[in-house]
């Protein structure tokens, strides 16, 4: 019933889009670029690159992550303070779950935030503190509903317009993700695709991307080393034909793989580095196929700086970030996103990293899961991207 209702609302919104026509940029309107890509593909790295770039824009970032805790804005803050960047106007974190399917109408959360931003800006004075907006989607988002919101007829009279969609494909892992429905859609609706470095797989991934989207130019970069001029002001929908092409790709309800889950872990007690390392090693060695992504900002015992952890499958690394500020609670937050996480005792084993005991809680007491149906579907998916 709910599904039917959402579909009707969506059909209505597409109808509203119907007479919108090509998107005409105007100096009075603020461009929006959507940055999308699968988990760990390099979106935050790209956003940081733009925020610390020398392009003259005051950029506002809208972040949306899956899971109960947000890590990305800390990672952006880390970079901003390291680069003493003046080009960032701030980061807004949307915490009400996935932006592409939250609210009554898919994407309506975004509409509310944009309205609010204009309202706050106007109240503060005639000049808004930002002149460009980046929306970083979660790694499991379907950008289609967001694009549809931004193309609605009502948006034509708003202060914003959608400039383009940039997606990042992590060439090293793109071919192995299970059920890549989200990853495929992200590529299909894009106006520019950035393939991150992985010399071995690059040609295969490039062909798979082209099969999904033949019109988007492909970049090949490492750690998002690309100038803002290449990414911003794409004016991707300035012609009716370009708009129609992307509108067709962006259609359909947001669909999420039911097999991916997110576990949010927190600890108020500082962690022991050796225990944390063993815990991460166990995840990387035993469950690298299932664990798509780990990211966190952690407080270590006897360490005045934050400890940042990034992991994509078996590639997990940690490094020291900025110092904790005086009076700031030194708490650890970590998210693990993946497949078949239910069998892992993540809460218990993570909490044990803060305890003094020699022995660590085992990561799993269930042994290997039996192969399940979704793996067959995944094998099908692997062939496609
Ligand atoms: N080798 C390699 N690593 C990269 C590249 N770009 C980013 N990374 C690393 O990949 C990890 C994930 O990067 P993020 O920018 O946080 O990825 P994301 O897409 O925002 O990840 P989610 O938050 O899961 O959506 C980090 O450790 C980055 O340093 C690249 O081009 N090459």
mmCIF file of C-alpha atoms and ligand atoms in Angstrom:
data_model
loop_
_atom_site.group_PDB
_atom_site.id
_atom_site.type_symbol
_atom_site.label_atom_id
_atom_site.label_comp_id
_atom_site.label_asym_id
_atom_site.label_seq_id
_atom_site.Cartn_x
_atom_site.Cartn_y
_atom_site.Cartn_z
ATOM 1 C CA UNK A 1 0.000 0.000 0.000
ATOM 2 C CA UNK A 2 2.782 2.373 1.071
ATOM 3 C CA UNK A 3 4.763 1.350 -2.021
ATOM 4 C CA UNK A 4 1.753 2.129 -4.215
ATOM 5 C CA UNK A 5 1.356 5.514 -2.556
ATOM 6 C CA UNK A 6 5.003 6.368 -3.079
ATOM 7 C CA UNK A 7 4.733 5.326 -6.711
ATOM 8 C CA UNK A 8 1.695 7.601 -7.228
ATOM 9 C CA UNK A 9 3.518 10.504 -5.624
ATOM 10 C CA UNK A 10 6.481 9.816 -7.825
ATOM 11 C CA UNK A 11 4.391 9.655 -10.981
ATOM 12 C CA UNK A 12 2.870 12.963 -9.987
ATOM 13 C CA UNK A 13 6.269 14.508 -9.498
ATOM 14 C CA UNK A 14 7.417 13.228 -12.887
ATOM 15 C CA UNK A 15 4.286 14.760 -14.370
ATOM 16 C CA UNK A 16 5.216 18.044 -12.744
ATOM 17 C CA UNK A 17 8.659 17.701 -14.260
ATOM 18 C CA UNK A 18 7.049 17.199 -17.655
ATOM 19 C CA UNK A 19 6.829 20.780 -18.826
ATOM 20 C CA UNK A 20 9.978 21.976 -17.123
ATOM 21 C CA UNK A 21 12.146 22.324 -20.216
ATOM 22 C CA UNK A 22 15.906 22.690 -20.283
ATOM 23 C CA UNK A 23 17.590 24.109 -17.205
ATOM 24 C CA UNK A 24 18.748 27.612 -17.882
ATOM 25 C CA UNK A 25 21.528 28.661 -15.550
ATOM 26 C CA UNK A 26 21.287 32.235 -14.427
ATOM 27 C CA UNK A 27 23.675 34.323 -12.371
ATOM 28 C CA UNK A 28 20.904 34.835 -9.824
ATOM 29 C CA UNK A 29 20.541 31.128 -9.146
ATOM 30 C CA UNK A 30 22.900 28.901 -7.216
ATOM 31 C CA UNK A 31 24.220 25.827 -9.019
ATOM 32 C CA UNK A 32 24.033 22.422 -7.354
ATOM 33 C CA UNK A 33 26.346 19.548 -8.230
ATOM 34 C CA UNK A 34 25.475 16.086 -6.948
ATOM 35 C CA UNK A 35 28.526 13.971 -6.100
ATOM 36 C CA UNK A 36 27.637 10.314 -6.029
ATOM 37 C CA UNK A 37 29.361 6.916 -6.126
ATOM 38 C CA UNK A 38 29.352 3.616 -4.292
ATOM 39 C CA UNK A 39 30.651 3.127 -0.731
ATOM 40 C CA UNK A 40 34.296 4.071 -0.386
ATOM 41 C CA UNK A 41 34.624 5.209 -4.000
ATOM 42 C CA UNK A 42 36.171 8.569 -3.066
ATOM 43 C CA UNK A 43 33.278 11.053 -2.813
ATOM 44 C CA UNK A 44 34.467 12.741 0.388
ATOM 45 C CA UNK A 45 37.986 12.888 -1.046
ATOM 46 C CA UNK A 46 36.591 14.728 -4.075
ATOM 47 C CA UNK A 47 34.469 17.057 -1.946
ATOM 48 C CA UNK A 48 37.532 17.893 0.149
ATOM 49 C CA UNK A 49 39.505 18.523 -3.015
ATOM 50 C CA UNK A 50 36.912 21.062 -4.152
ATOM 51 C CA UNK A 51 36.644 22.655 -0.709
ATOM 52 C CA UNK A 52 40.361 23.196 -0.510
ATOM 53 C CA UNK A 53 40.700 24.268 -4.171
ATOM 54 C CA UNK A 54 41.364 27.730 -5.453
ATOM 55 C CA UNK A 55 38.228 28.456 -7.503
ATOM 56 C CA UNK A 56 36.743 31.514 -5.880
ATOM 57 C CA UNK A 57 33.462 29.864 -4.877
ATOM 58 C CA UNK A 58 32.011 29.725 -1.381
ATOM 59 C CA UNK A 59 30.828 26.145 -1.349
ATOM 60 C CA UNK A 60 28.180 24.715 0.918
ATOM 61 C CA UNK A 61 28.165 20.926 1.278
ATOM 62 C CA UNK A 62 25.057 18.888 2.026
ATOM 63 C CA UNK A 63 26.049 15.494 3.390
ATOM 64 C CA UNK A 64 23.901 12.430 3.676
ATOM 65 C CA UNK A 65 25.128 9.190 5.149
ATOM 66 C CA UNK A 66 23.442 5.962 5.966
ATOM 67 C CA UNK A 67 23.534 4.840 9.563
ATOM 68 C CA UNK A 68 22.840 6.483 12.868
ATOM 69 C CA UNK A 69 26.108 8.406 13.122
ATOM 70 C CA UNK A 70 27.767 10.761 10.702
ATOM 71 C CA UNK A 71 31.508 10.449 10.118
ATOM 72 C CA UNK A 72 32.018 12.368 6.879
ATOM 73 C CA UNK A 73 31.599 15.860 8.276
ATOM 74 C CA UNK A 74 34.426 15.120 10.743
ATOM 75 C CA UNK A 75 36.565 13.984 7.819
ATOM 76 C CA UNK A 76 35.729 17.172 5.930
ATOM 77 C CA UNK A 77 36.498 19.267 9.020
ATOM 78 C CA UNK A 78 39.858 17.499 9.339
ATOM 79 C CA UNK A 79 40.821 18.468 5.781
ATOM 80 C CA UNK A 80 39.493 21.977 6.104
ATOM 81 C CA UNK A 81 41.469 22.678 9.231
ATOM 82 C CA UNK A 82 44.586 21.100 7.702
ATOM 83 C CA UNK A 83 44.276 23.249 4.575
ATOM 84 C CA UNK A 84 42.948 26.359 6.360
ATOM 85 C CA UNK A 85 40.549 26.599 3.471
ATOM 86 C CA UNK A 86 38.543 29.725 2.858
ATOM 87 C CA UNK A 87 36.359 28.261 0.141
ATOM 88 C CA UNK A 88 34.011 26.366 2.409
ATOM 89 C CA UNK A 89 30.817 27.965 3.608
ATOM 90 C CA UNK A 90 29.916 25.034 5.805
ATOM 91 C CA UNK A 91 28.594 21.506 5.925
ATOM 92 C CA UNK A 92 24.975 20.560 6.512
ATOM 93 C CA UNK A 93 24.396 16.969 7.600
ATOM 94 C CA UNK A 94 21.036 15.377 6.857
ATOM 95 C CA UNK A 95 20.391 12.907 9.612
ATOM 96 C CA UNK A 96 16.905 11.667 8.774
ATOM 97 C CA UNK A 97 18.065 8.577 6.970
ATOM 98 C CA UNK A 98 18.589 8.189 3.273
ATOM 99 C CA UNK A 99 17.925 11.453 1.444
ATOM 100 C CA UNK A 100 16.638 9.750 -1.671
ATOM 101 C CA UNK A 101 13.733 8.016 0.046
ATOM 102 C CA UNK A 102 13.048 10.080 3.161
ATOM 103 C CA UNK A 103 9.878 12.057 3.690
ATOM 104 C CA UNK A 104 6.507 11.646 2.057
ATOM 105 C CA UNK A 105 7.839 12.376 -1.382
ATOM 106 C CA UNK A 106 11.181 10.861 -2.295
ATOM 107 C CA UNK A 107 13.787 13.566 -1.960
ATOM 108 C CA UNK A 108 11.502 15.992 -0.137
ATOM 109 C CA UNK A 109 13.980 16.267 2.732
ATOM 110 C CA UNK A 110 16.314 17.965 0.283
ATOM 111 C CA UNK A 111 13.639 20.452 -0.723
ATOM 112 C CA UNK A 112 13.039 21.379 2.906
ATOM 113 C CA UNK A 113 16.760 21.903 3.502
ATOM 114 C CA UNK A 114 17.191 24.107 0.428
ATOM 115 C CA UNK A 115 14.215 26.245 1.444
ATOM 116 C CA UNK A 116 15.609 26.562 4.945
ATOM 117 C CA UNK A 117 19.044 27.564 3.655
ATOM 118 C CA UNK A 118 17.581 30.378 1.590
ATOM 119 C CA UNK A 119 15.437 31.480 4.510
ATOM 120 C CA UNK A 120 18.400 31.575 6.896
ATOM 121 C CA UNK A 121 20.548 33.306 4.270
ATOM 122 C CA UNK A 122 17.927 35.941 3.587
ATOM 123 C CA UNK A 123 17.397 36.556 7.288
ATOM 124 C CA UNK A 124 21.128 37.028 7.749
ATOM 125 C CA UNK A 125 21.346 39.710 5.072
ATOM 126 C CA UNK A 126 21.164 40.259 1.359
ATOM 127 C CA UNK A 127 24.285 38.248 0.549
ATOM 128 C CA UNK A 128 24.152 34.499 1.021
ATOM 129 C CA UNK A 129 27.249 32.997 2.618
ATOM 130 C CA UNK A 130 27.545 30.467 -0.239
ATOM 131 C CA UNK A 131 27.322 30.577 -4.022
ATOM 132 C CA UNK A 132 27.684 26.899 -4.906
ATOM 133 C CA UNK A 133 26.158 23.770 -3.364
ATOM 134 C CA UNK A 134 27.594 20.263 -3.441
ATOM 135 C CA UNK A 135 25.367 17.389 -2.403
ATOM 136 C CA UNK A 136 27.358 14.323 -1.401
ATOM 137 C CA UNK A 137 25.002 11.372 -1.460
ATOM 138 C CA UNK A 138 25.479 8.298 0.655
ATOM 139 C CA UNK A 139 27.260 5.418 -1.059
ATOM 140 C CA UNK A 140 23.985 3.521 -1.307
ATOM 141 C CA UNK A 141 21.868 6.394 -2.571
ATOM 142 C CA UNK A 142 19.943 6.451 -5.789
ATOM 143 C CA UNK A 143 20.476 9.997 -7.079
ATOM 144 C CA UNK A 144 17.418 9.717 -9.377
ATOM 145 C CA UNK A 145 14.790 10.975 -6.887
ATOM 146 C CA UNK A 146 16.999 13.914 -5.908
ATOM 147 C CA UNK A 147 17.413 14.891 -9.546
ATOM 148 C CA UNK A 148 13.661 14.661 -10.042
ATOM 149 C CA UNK A 149 13.085 17.000 -7.102
ATOM 150 C CA UNK A 150 15.543 19.514 -8.508
ATOM 151 C CA UNK A 151 13.891 19.374 -11.946
ATOM 152 C CA UNK A 152 10.374 19.981 -10.685
ATOM 153 C CA UNK A 153 8.558 22.895 -12.163
ATOM 154 C CA UNK A 154 8.430 24.568 -8.745
ATOM 155 C CA UNK A 155 12.212 24.509 -8.603
ATOM 156 C CA UNK A 156 12.395 26.635 -11.758
ATOM 157 C CA UNK A 157 11.427 29.626 -9.641
ATOM 158 C CA UNK A 158 13.633 28.700 -6.696
ATOM 159 C CA UNK A 159 17.093 30.041 -5.995
ATOM 160 C CA UNK A 160 18.818 26.832 -7.110
ATOM 161 C CA UNK A 161 19.310 24.744 -10.230
ATOM 162 C CA UNK A 162 20.909 21.362 -10.810
ATOM 163 C CA UNK A 163 24.150 21.882 -12.690
ATOM 164 C CA UNK A 164 25.151 18.228 -13.055
ATOM 165 C CA UNK A 165 25.849 14.873 -11.472
ATOM 166 C CA UNK A 166 29.401 13.611 -11.022
ATOM 167 C CA UNK A 167 29.924 10.000 -10.043
ATOM 168 C CA UNK A 168 33.057 8.299 -8.835
ATOM 169 C CA UNK A 169 33.790 4.692 -9.591
ATOM 170 C CA UNK A 170 36.468 2.953 -7.555
ATOM 171 C CA UNK A 171 38.028 0.880 -10.302
ATOM 172 C CA UNK A 172 39.771 -1.407 -7.818
ATOM 173 C CA UNK A 173 36.510 -2.718 -6.349
ATOM 174 C CA UNK A 174 33.807 -1.897 -8.868
ATOM 175 C CA UNK A 175 33.622 -5.394 -10.336
ATOM 176 C CA UNK A 176 33.177 -7.192 -7.025
ATOM 177 C CA UNK A 177 30.368 -5.368 -5.260
ATOM 178 C CA UNK A 178 27.380 -7.481 -4.485
ATOM 179 C CA UNK A 179 24.046 -6.465 -5.970
ATOM 180 C CA UNK A 180 25.277 -3.235 -7.491
ATOM 181 C CA UNK A 181 21.803 -1.820 -8.278
ATOM 182 C CA UNK A 182 22.734 1.444 -6.595
ATOM 183 C CA UNK A 183 26.167 1.595 -8.225
ATOM 184 C CA UNK A 184 24.665 1.052 -11.672
ATOM 185 C CA UNK A 185 22.051 3.747 -11.220
ATOM 186 C CA UNK A 186 24.645 6.190 -9.928
ATOM 187 C CA UNK A 187 26.653 5.731 -13.112
ATOM 188 C CA UNK A 188 23.633 5.688 -15.423
ATOM 189 C CA UNK A 189 22.397 9.139 -14.349
ATOM 190 C CA UNK A 190 25.800 10.849 -14.338
ATOM 191 C CA UNK A 191 27.052 13.642 -16.531
ATOM 192 C CA UNK A 192 30.689 12.963 -15.717
ATOM 193 C CA UNK A 193 32.265 9.782 -14.360
ATOM 194 C CA UNK A 194 35.557 9.804 -12.509
ATOM 195 C CA UNK A 195 37.319 6.423 -12.497
ATOM 196 C CA UNK A 196 39.713 6.332 -9.565
ATOM 197 C CA UNK A 197 43.070 4.740 -10.133
ATOM 198 C CA UNK A 198 43.594 1.011 -10.418
ATOM 199 C CA UNK A 199 45.658 0.339 -13.517
ATOM 200 C CA UNK A 200 44.835 -3.393 -13.667
ATOM 201 C CA UNK A 201 41.071 -3.082 -13.771
ATOM 202 C CA UNK A 202 40.696 0.281 -15.462
ATOM 203 C CA UNK A 203 39.919 -0.854 -19.008
ATOM 204 C CA UNK A 204 37.287 -3.413 -17.947
ATOM 205 C CA UNK A 205 35.640 -0.941 -15.603
ATOM 206 C CA UNK A 206 35.691 1.761 -18.255
ATOM 207 C CA UNK A 207 33.853 -0.540 -20.681
ATOM 208 C CA UNK A 208 31.295 -1.514 -18.023
ATOM 209 C CA UNK A 209 30.698 2.172 -17.251
ATOM 210 C CA UNK A 210 30.294 2.983 -20.929
ATOM 211 C CA UNK A 211 27.716 0.205 -21.284
ATOM 212 C CA UNK A 212 25.695 1.866 -18.525
ATOM 213 C CA UNK A 213 26.172 5.418 -19.721
ATOM 214 C CA UNK A 214 27.512 6.074 -23.184
ATOM 215 C CA UNK A 215 27.292 9.869 -23.076
ATOM 216 C CA UNK A 216 29.075 10.804 -19.853
ATOM 217 C CA UNK A 217 32.740 11.652 -20.363
ATOM 218 C CA UNK A 218 35.101 9.573 -18.231
ATOM 219 C CA UNK A 219 38.007 10.981 -16.249
ATOM 220 C CA UNK A 220 40.811 8.862 -14.860
ATOM 221 C CA UNK A 221 42.213 10.348 -11.706
ATOM 222 C CA UNK A 222 43.980 9.350 -8.554
ATOM 223 C CA UNK A 223 42.673 10.620 -5.230
ATOM 224 C CA UNK A 224 40.381 13.041 -7.063
ATOM 225 C CA UNK A 225 43.279 15.073 -8.399
ATOM 226 C CA UNK A 226 41.165 17.090 -10.755
ATOM 227 C CA UNK A 227 40.567 20.804 -10.968
ATOM 228 C CA UNK A 228 37.248 22.240 -9.815
ATOM 229 C CA UNK A 229 36.818 23.802 -13.274
ATOM 230 C CA UNK A 230 36.355 20.300 -14.716
ATOM 231 C CA UNK A 231 33.653 19.372 -12.207
ATOM 232 C CA UNK A 232 31.708 22.535 -11.543
ATOM 233 C CA UNK A 233 29.532 24.493 -13.973
ATOM 234 C CA UNK A 234 28.939 21.513 -16.242
ATOM 235 C CA UNK A 235 25.612 23.048 -17.356
ATOM 236 C CA UNK A 236 24.641 19.494 -18.130
ATOM 237 C CA UNK A 237 20.939 20.110 -18.813
ATOM 238 C CA UNK A 238 21.144 23.293 -20.846
ATOM 239 C CA UNK A 239 19.623 21.554 -23.878
ATOM 240 C CA UNK A 240 16.248 19.797 -24.003
ATOM 241 C CA UNK A 241 17.790 16.644 -25.459
ATOM 242 C CA UNK A 242 20.387 16.360 -22.666
ATOM 243 C CA UNK A 243 17.704 16.900 -20.047
ATOM 244 C CA UNK A 244 15.402 14.283 -21.575
ATOM 245 C CA UNK A 245 18.189 11.711 -21.720
ATOM 246 C CA UNK A 246 19.062 12.072 -18.059
ATOM 247 C CA UNK A 247 15.441 12.376 -16.992
ATOM 248 C CA UNK A 248 14.762 8.982 -18.529
ATOM 249 C CA UNK A 249 17.745 7.457 -16.696
ATOM 250 C CA UNK A 250 16.774 9.076 -13.387
ATOM 251 C CA UNK A 251 13.197 7.737 -13.439
ATOM 252 C CA UNK A 252 11.855 4.931 -11.282
ATOM 253 C CA UNK A 253 11.548 4.580 -7.543
ATOM 254 C CA UNK A 254 14.692 4.502 -5.416
ATOM 255 C CA UNK A 255 15.661 0.919 -4.861
ATOM 256 C CA UNK A 256 18.050 -0.297 -2.229
ATOM 257 C CA UNK A 257 19.659 -3.657 -1.927
ATOM 258 C CA UNK A 258 18.056 -5.384 1.073
ATOM 259 C CA UNK A 259 21.260 -7.285 1.770
ATOM 260 C CA UNK A 260 23.426 -4.370 2.832
ATOM 261 C CA UNK A 261 23.287 -3.221 6.426
ATOM 262 C CA UNK A 262 25.068 -0.626 8.503
ATOM 263 C CA UNK A 263 26.284 -1.079 12.060
ATOM 264 C CA UNK A 264 27.141 2.031 14.071
ATOM 265 C CA UNK A 265 29.581 1.514 16.942
ATOM 266 C CA UNK A 266 30.411 3.985 19.676
ATOM 267 C CA UNK A 267 32.654 3.935 22.716
ATOM 268 C CA UNK A 268 33.104 6.545 25.418
ATOM 269 C CA UNK A 269 36.101 4.727 26.845
ATOM 270 C CA UNK A 270 39.351 5.298 24.897
ATOM 271 C CA UNK A 271 40.491 2.325 22.812
ATOM 272 C CA UNK A 272 43.784 0.444 23.005
ATOM 273 C CA UNK A 273 45.656 0.757 19.720
ATOM 274 C CA UNK A 274 46.940 -2.838 19.771
ATOM 275 C CA UNK A 275 43.455 -4.230 20.421
ATOM 276 C CA UNK A 276 41.969 -2.033 17.705
ATOM 277 C CA UNK A 277 44.603 -3.156 15.219
ATOM 278 C CA UNK A 278 43.886 -6.851 15.899
ATOM 279 C CA UNK A 279 40.157 -6.222 15.589
ATOM 280 C CA UNK A 280 40.563 -4.447 12.247
ATOM 281 C CA UNK A 281 42.983 -7.129 11.045
ATOM 282 C CA UNK A 282 40.445 -9.820 11.868
ATOM 283 C CA UNK A 283 37.783 -7.985 9.871
ATOM 284 C CA UNK A 284 40.125 -7.491 6.921
ATOM 285 C CA UNK A 285 41.341 -11.087 6.918
ATOM 286 C CA UNK A 286 38.145 -12.955 7.697
ATOM 287 C CA UNK A 287 35.386 -10.820 6.228
ATOM 288 C CA UNK A 288 36.853 -8.626 3.527
ATOM 289 C CA UNK A 289 34.243 -9.703 0.968
ATOM 290 C CA UNK A 290 31.372 -8.873 3.292
ATOM 291 C CA UNK A 291 32.706 -5.656 4.776
ATOM 292 C CA UNK A 292 32.335 -3.020 2.064
ATOM 293 C CA UNK A 293 33.263 -0.073 4.180
ATOM 294 C CA UNK A 294 34.616 0.907 7.584
ATOM 295 C CA UNK A 295 35.119 4.508 8.594
ATOM 296 C CA UNK A 296 35.518 6.148 11.922
ATOM 297 C CA UNK A 297 36.974 8.829 14.132
ATOM 298 C CA UNK A 298 38.395 7.238 17.263
ATOM 299 C CA UNK A 299 39.850 8.203 20.630
ATOM 300 C CA UNK A 300 42.900 6.147 21.582
ATOM 301 C CA UNK A 301 44.321 5.725 25.041
ATOM 302 C CA UNK A 302 47.177 8.156 25.717
ATOM 303 C CA UNK A 303 46.842 9.789 22.273
ATOM 304 C CA UNK A 304 45.974 13.495 22.128
ATOM 305 C CA UNK A 305 44.960 13.295 18.465
ATOM 306 C CA UNK A 306 41.936 11.762 16.807
ATOM 307 C CA UNK A 307 42.618 8.486 15.049
ATOM 308 C CA UNK A 308 40.984 8.222 11.630
ATOM 309 C CA UNK A 309 40.184 4.810 10.176
ATOM 310 C CA UNK A 310 39.257 4.137 6.544
ATOM 311 C CA UNK A 311 38.589 0.749 5.074
ATOM 312 C CA UNK A 312 37.288 -0.532 1.753
ATOM 313 C CA UNK A 313 37.129 -4.350 1.793
ATOM 314 C CA UNK A 314 40.583 -5.645 2.810
ATOM 315 C CA UNK A 315 42.303 -2.275 2.442
ATOM 316 C CA UNK A 316 42.090 -0.746 5.894
ATOM 317 C CA UNK A 317 44.310 2.011 7.161
ATOM 318 C CA UNK A 318 44.444 4.401 10.075
ATOM 319 C CA UNK A 319 46.255 7.644 10.721
ATOM 320 C CA UNK A 320 46.447 10.410 13.306
ATOM 321 C CA UNK A 321 44.244 13.445 12.683
ATOM 322 C CA UNK A 322 43.878 16.724 14.540
ATOM 323 C CA UNK A 323 44.089 17.061 18.321
ATOM 324 C CA UNK A 324 40.979 16.792 20.445
ATOM 325 C CA UNK A 325 39.968 20.219 21.639
ATOM 326 C CA UNK A 326 39.916 21.131 25.316
ATOM 327 C CA UNK A 327 36.661 20.052 26.919
ATOM 328 C CA UNK A 328 35.547 18.097 23.862
ATOM 329 C CA UNK A 329 34.258 14.619 24.741
ATOM 330 C CA UNK A 330 36.799 12.059 23.524
ATOM 331 C CA UNK A 331 34.488 9.443 22.124
ATOM 332 C CA UNK A 332 34.942 6.956 19.297
ATOM 333 C CA UNK A 333 32.475 6.538 16.451
ATOM 334 C CA UNK A 334 32.829 3.929 13.744
ATOM 335 C CA UNK A 335 30.496 2.586 11.095
ATOM 336 C CA UNK A 336 30.740 -0.769 9.373
ATOM 337 C CA UNK A 337 28.691 -1.248 6.208
ATOM 338 C CA UNK A 338 28.380 -4.548 4.470
ATOM 339 C CA UNK A 339 26.689 -7.798 3.854
ATOM 340 C CA UNK A 340 25.927 -10.586 6.353
ATOM 341 C CA UNK A 341 27.072 -8.449 9.274
ATOM 342 C CA UNK A 342 24.402 -9.968 11.501
ATOM 343 C CA UNK A 343 26.600 -13.006 12.207
ATOM 344 C CA UNK A 344 29.406 -10.810 13.560
ATOM 345 C CA UNK A 345 29.596 -9.779 17.204
ATOM 346 C CA UNK A 346 30.684 -6.290 16.267
ATOM 347 C CA UNK A 347 29.356 -4.403 19.307
ATOM 348 C CA UNK A 348 30.903 -6.729 21.798
ATOM 349 C CA UNK A 349 34.242 -7.158 20.058
ATOM 350 C CA UNK A 350 34.581 -3.393 19.409
ATOM 351 C CA UNK A 351 33.812 -2.592 23.061
ATOM 352 C CA UNK A 352 36.519 -5.078 24.085
ATOM 353 C CA UNK A 353 39.115 -2.854 22.356
ATOM 354 C CA UNK A 354 38.670 -0.451 25.287
ATOM 355 C CA UNK A 355 39.129 -3.043 27.998
ATOM 356 C CA UNK A 356 42.361 -4.034 29.744
ATOM 357 C CA UNK A 357 41.955 -7.771 29.267
ATOM 358 C CA UNK A 358 44.552 -9.586 27.218
ATOM 359 C CA UNK A 359 42.012 -11.639 25.338
ATOM 360 C CA UNK A 360 39.693 -10.028 22.837
ATOM 361 C CA UNK A 361 36.095 -10.948 22.219
ATOM 362 C CA UNK A 362 35.879 -13.111 19.129
ATOM 363 C CA UNK A 363 34.515 -11.424 16.078
ATOM 364 C CA UNK A 364 32.182 -14.258 15.334
ATOM 365 C CA UNK A 365 30.758 -17.221 17.134
ATOM 366 C CA UNK A 366 28.702 -18.444 14.253
ATOM 367 C CA UNK A 367 31.401 -19.561 11.873
ATOM 368 C CA UNK A 368 30.970 -19.000 8.184
ATOM 369 C CA UNK A 369 27.472 -18.365 6.928
ATOM 370 C CA UNK A 370 26.085 -20.872 4.517
ATOM 371 C CA UNK A 371 26.007 -19.554 0.975
ATOM 372 C CA UNK A 372 22.764 -17.730 0.541
ATOM 373 C CA UNK A 373 20.494 -16.807 -2.315
ATOM 374 C CA UNK A 374 21.712 -13.285 -2.686
ATOM 375 C CA UNK A 375 25.196 -14.495 -3.480
ATOM 376 C CA UNK A 376 23.895 -16.042 -6.657
ATOM 377 C CA UNK A 377 22.279 -12.754 -7.548
ATOM 378 C CA UNK A 378 25.550 -11.071 -6.663
ATOM 379 C CA UNK A 379 27.469 -13.266 -9.053
ATOM 380 C CA UNK A 380 25.085 -12.045 -11.720
ATOM 381 C CA UNK A 381 25.737 -8.466 -10.581
ATOM 382 C CA UNK A 382 29.500 -8.916 -10.653
ATOM 383 C CA UNK A 383 29.324 -9.696 -14.326
ATOM 384 C CA UNK A 384 27.665 -6.374 -14.985
ATOM 385 C CA UNK A 385 29.783 -3.898 -13.039
HETATM 386 N N1 LIG B 1 43.904 4.168 -4.010
HETATM 387 C C1 LIG B 1 43.028 5.154 -3.976
HETATM 388 N N2 LIG B 1 42.373 5.413 -2.821
HETATM 389 C C2 LIG B 1 41.484 6.427 -2.803
HETATM 390 C C3 LIG B 1 41.236 7.221 -3.959
HETATM 391 N N3 LIG B 1 40.290 8.154 -3.621
HETATM 392 C C4 LIG B 1 39.988 7.954 -2.316
HETATM 393 N N4 LIG B 1 40.719 6.930 -1.810
HETATM 394 C C5 LIG B 1 40.693 6.383 -0.452
HETATM 395 O O1 LIG B 1 39.530 5.579 -0.335
HETATM 396 C C6 LIG B 1 38.981 5.686 0.980
HETATM 397 C C7 LIG B 1 37.526 6.134 0.895
HETATM 398 O O2 LIG B 1 37.492 7.455 0.390
HETATM 399 P P1 LIG B 1 36.258 8.434 0.670
HETATM 400 O O3 LIG B 1 36.518 9.687 -0.097
HETATM 401 O O4 LIG B 1 35.981 8.561 2.116
HETATM 402 O O5 LIG B 1 35.084 7.596 -0.007
HETATM 403 P P2 LIG B 1 33.514 7.880 0.015
HETATM 404 O O6 LIG B 1 32.999 7.602 -1.347
HETATM 405 O O7 LIG B 1 33.210 9.227 0.564
HETATM 406 O O8 LIG B 1 33.039 6.748 1.016
HETATM 407 P P3 LIG B 1 31.630 6.557 1.754
HETATM 408 O O9 LIG B 1 31.681 7.496 2.910
HETATM 409 O O10 LIG B 1 31.613 5.141 2.154
HETATM 410 O O11 LIG B 1 30.534 6.860 0.823
HETATM 411 C C8 LIG B 1 39.884 6.660 1.730
HETATM 412 O O12 LIG B 1 40.835 5.903 2.451
HETATM 413 C C9 LIG B 1 40.545 7.454 0.624
HETATM 414 O O13 LIG B 1 41.811 7.966 1.015
HETATM 415 C C10 LIG B 1 41.957 6.915 -5.171
HETATM 416 O O14 LIG B 1 41.793 7.531 -6.221
HETATM 417 N N5 LIG B 1 42.833 5.873 -5.111
#
